[in-house]
mmCIF file of N, CA and C in Angstrom:
data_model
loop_
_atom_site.group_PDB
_atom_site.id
_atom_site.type_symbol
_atom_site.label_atom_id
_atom_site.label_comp_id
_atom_site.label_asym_id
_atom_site.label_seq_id
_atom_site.Cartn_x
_atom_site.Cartn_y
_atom_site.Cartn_z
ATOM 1 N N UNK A 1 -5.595 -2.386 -12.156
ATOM 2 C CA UNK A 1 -5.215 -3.696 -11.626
ATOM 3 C C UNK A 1 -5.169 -4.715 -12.763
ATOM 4 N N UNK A 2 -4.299 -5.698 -12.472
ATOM 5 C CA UNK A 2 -4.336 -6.916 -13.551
ATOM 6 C C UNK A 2 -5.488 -7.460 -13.879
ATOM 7 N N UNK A 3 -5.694 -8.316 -14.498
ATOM 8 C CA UNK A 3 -7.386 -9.094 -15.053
ATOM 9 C C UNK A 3 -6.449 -10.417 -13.806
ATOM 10 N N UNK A 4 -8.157 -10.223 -13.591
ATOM 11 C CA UNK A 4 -8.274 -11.851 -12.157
ATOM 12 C C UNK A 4 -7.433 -11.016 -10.900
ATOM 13 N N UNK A 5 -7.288 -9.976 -10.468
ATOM 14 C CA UNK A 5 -6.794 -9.189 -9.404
ATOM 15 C C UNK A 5 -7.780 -9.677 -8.310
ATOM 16 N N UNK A 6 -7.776 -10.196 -7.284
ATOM 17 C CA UNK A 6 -8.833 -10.896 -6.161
ATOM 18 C C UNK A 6 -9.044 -9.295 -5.604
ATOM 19 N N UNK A 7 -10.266 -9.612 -4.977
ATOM 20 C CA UNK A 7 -11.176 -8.246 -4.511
ATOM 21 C C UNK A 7 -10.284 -8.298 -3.635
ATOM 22 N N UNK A 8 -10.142 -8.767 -2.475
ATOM 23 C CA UNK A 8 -8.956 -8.802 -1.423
ATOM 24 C C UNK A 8 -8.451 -7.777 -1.458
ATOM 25 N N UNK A 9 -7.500 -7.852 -2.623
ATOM 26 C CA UNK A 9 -5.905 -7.332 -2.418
ATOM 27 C C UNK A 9 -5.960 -5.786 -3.148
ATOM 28 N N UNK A 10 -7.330 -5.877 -3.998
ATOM 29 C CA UNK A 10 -7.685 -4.375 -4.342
ATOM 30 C C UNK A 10 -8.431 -3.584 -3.052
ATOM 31 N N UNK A 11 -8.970 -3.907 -2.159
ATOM 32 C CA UNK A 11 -9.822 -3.498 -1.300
ATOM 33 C C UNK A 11 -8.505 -3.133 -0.265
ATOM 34 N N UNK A 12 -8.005 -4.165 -0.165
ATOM 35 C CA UNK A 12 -6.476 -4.105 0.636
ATOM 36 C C UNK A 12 -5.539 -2.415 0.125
ATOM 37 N N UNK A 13 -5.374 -2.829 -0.934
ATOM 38 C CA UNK A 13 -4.609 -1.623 -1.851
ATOM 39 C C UNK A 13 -5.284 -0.297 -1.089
ATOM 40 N N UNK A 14 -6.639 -0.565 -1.653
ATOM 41 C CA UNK A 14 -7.152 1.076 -2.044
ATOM 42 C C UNK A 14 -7.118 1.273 -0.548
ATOM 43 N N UNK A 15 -7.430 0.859 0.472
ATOM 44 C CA UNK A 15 -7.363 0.683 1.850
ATOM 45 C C UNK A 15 -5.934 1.705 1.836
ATOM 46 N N UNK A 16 -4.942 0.800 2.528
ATOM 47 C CA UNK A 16 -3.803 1.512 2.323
ATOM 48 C C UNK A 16 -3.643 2.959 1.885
ATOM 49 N N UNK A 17 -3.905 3.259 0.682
ATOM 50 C CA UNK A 17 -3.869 4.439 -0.454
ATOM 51 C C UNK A 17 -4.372 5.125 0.542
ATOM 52 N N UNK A 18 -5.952 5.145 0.841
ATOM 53 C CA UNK A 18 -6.627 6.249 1.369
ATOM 54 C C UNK A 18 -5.903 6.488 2.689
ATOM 55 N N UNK A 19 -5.499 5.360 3.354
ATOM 56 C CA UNK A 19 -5.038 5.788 5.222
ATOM 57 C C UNK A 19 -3.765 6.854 4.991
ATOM 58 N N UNK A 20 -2.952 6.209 3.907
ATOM 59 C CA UNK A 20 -1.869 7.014 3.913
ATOM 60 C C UNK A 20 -2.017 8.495 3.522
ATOM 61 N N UNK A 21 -3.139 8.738 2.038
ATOM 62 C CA UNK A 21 -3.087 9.576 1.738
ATOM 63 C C UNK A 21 -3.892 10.826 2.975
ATOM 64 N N UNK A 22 -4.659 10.417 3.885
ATOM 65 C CA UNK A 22 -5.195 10.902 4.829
ATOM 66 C C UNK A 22 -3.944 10.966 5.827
ATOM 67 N N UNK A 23 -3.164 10.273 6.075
ATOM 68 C CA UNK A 23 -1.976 10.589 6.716
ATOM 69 C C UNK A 23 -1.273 11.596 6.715
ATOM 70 N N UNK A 24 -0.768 11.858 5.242
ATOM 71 C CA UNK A 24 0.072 12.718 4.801
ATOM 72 C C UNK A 24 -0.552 13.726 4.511
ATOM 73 N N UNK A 25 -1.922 13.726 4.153
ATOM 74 C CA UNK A 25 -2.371 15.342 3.790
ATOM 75 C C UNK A 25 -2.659 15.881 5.566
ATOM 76 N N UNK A 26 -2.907 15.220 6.601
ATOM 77 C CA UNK A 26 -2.722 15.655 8.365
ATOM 78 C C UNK A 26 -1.268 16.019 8.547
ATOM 79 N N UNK A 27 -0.606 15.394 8.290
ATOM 80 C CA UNK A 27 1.207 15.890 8.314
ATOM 81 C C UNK A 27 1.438 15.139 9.640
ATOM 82 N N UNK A 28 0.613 13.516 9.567
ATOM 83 C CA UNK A 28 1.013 12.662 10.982
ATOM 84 C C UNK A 28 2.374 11.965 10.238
ATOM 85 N N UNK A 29 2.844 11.743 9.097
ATOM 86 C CA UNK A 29 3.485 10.661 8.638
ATOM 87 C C UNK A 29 5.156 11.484 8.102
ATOM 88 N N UNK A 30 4.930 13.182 8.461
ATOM 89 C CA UNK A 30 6.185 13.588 8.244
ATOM 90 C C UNK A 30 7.532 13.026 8.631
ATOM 91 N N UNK A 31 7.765 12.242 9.862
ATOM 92 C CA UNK A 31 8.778 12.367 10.197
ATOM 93 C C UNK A 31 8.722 10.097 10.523
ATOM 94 N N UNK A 32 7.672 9.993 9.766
ATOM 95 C CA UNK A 32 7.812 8.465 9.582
ATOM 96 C C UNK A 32 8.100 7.657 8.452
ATOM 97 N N UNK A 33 8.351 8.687 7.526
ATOM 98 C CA UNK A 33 8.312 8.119 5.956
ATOM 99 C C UNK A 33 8.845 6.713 6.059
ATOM 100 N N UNK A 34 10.029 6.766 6.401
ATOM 101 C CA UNK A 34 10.941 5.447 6.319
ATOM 102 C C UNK A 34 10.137 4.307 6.676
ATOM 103 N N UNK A 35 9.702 4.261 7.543
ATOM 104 C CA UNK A 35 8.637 3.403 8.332
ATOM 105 C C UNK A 35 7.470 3.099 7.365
ATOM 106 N N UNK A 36 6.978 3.744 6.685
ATOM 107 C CA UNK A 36 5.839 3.890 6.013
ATOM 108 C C UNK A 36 6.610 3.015 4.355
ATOM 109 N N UNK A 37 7.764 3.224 4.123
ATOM 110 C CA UNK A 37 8.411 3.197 3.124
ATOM 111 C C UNK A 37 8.538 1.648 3.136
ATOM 112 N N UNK A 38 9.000 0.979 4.247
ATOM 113 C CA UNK A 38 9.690 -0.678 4.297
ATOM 114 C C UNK A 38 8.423 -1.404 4.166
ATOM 115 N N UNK A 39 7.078 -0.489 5.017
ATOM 116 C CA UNK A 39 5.734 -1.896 5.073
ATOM 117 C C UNK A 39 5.531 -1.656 3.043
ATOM 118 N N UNK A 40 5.674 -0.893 2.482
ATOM 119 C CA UNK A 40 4.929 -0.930 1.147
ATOM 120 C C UNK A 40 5.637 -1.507 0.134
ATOM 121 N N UNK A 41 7.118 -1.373 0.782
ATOM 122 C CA UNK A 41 8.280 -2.495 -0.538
ATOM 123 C C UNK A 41 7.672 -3.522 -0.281
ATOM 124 N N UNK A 42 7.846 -3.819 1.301
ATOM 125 C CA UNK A 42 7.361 -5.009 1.700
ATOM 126 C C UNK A 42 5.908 -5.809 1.088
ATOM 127 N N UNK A 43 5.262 -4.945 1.447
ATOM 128 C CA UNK A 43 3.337 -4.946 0.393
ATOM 129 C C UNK A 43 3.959 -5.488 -0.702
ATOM 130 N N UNK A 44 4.432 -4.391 -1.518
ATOM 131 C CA UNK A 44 4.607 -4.860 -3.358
ATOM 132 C C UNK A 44 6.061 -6.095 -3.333
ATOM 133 N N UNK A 45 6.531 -6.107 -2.860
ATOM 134 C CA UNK A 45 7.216 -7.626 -2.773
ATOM 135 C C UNK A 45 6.286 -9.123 -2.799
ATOM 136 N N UNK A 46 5.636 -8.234 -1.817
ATOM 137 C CA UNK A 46 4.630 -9.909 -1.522
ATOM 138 C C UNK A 46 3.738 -10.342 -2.736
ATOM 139 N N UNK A 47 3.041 -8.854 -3.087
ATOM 140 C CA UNK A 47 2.449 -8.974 -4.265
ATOM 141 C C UNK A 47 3.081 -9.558 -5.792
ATOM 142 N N UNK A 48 4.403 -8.902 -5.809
ATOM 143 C CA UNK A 48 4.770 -9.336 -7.202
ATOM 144 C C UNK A 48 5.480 -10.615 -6.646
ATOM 145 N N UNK A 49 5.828 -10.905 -5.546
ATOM 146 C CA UNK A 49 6.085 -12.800 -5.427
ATOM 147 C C UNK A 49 4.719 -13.632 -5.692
ATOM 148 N N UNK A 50 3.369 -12.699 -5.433
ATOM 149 C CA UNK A 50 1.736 -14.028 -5.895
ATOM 150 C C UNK A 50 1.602 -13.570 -7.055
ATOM 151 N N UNK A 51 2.529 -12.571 -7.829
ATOM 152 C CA UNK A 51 2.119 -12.664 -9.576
ATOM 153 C C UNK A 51 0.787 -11.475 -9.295
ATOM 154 N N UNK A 52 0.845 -10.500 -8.388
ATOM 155 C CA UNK A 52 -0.353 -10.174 -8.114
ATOM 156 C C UNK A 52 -0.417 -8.097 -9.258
ATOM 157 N N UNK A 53 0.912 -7.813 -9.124
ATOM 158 C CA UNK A 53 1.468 -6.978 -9.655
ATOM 159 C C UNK A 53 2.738 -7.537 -10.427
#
């Protein structure tokens, strides 16, 4: 993470990381990728619009 990264948005992150990666190693998220795909542009959009990434 960047220097000055707010606990937030790392707790947020790693959050994310683990649900998904627990997602996909169950094989619930096979046939949702796309879905899964728009919330995380969406995520890293928001982020690199607060300079956050």
């Amino acid at each position: 993470y960047p220097d000055n990264t707010p606990i937030g948005y790392k707790n947020s992150i790693n959050q994310s990381i683990s649900l998904l990666q627990s997602m996909h190693d169950n094989e619930i998220i096979k046939d949702a990728k796309p879905e899964f795909n728009i919330i995380l542009e969406a995520n890293r959009d928001r982020l690199k619009n607060e300079n956050i990434i």
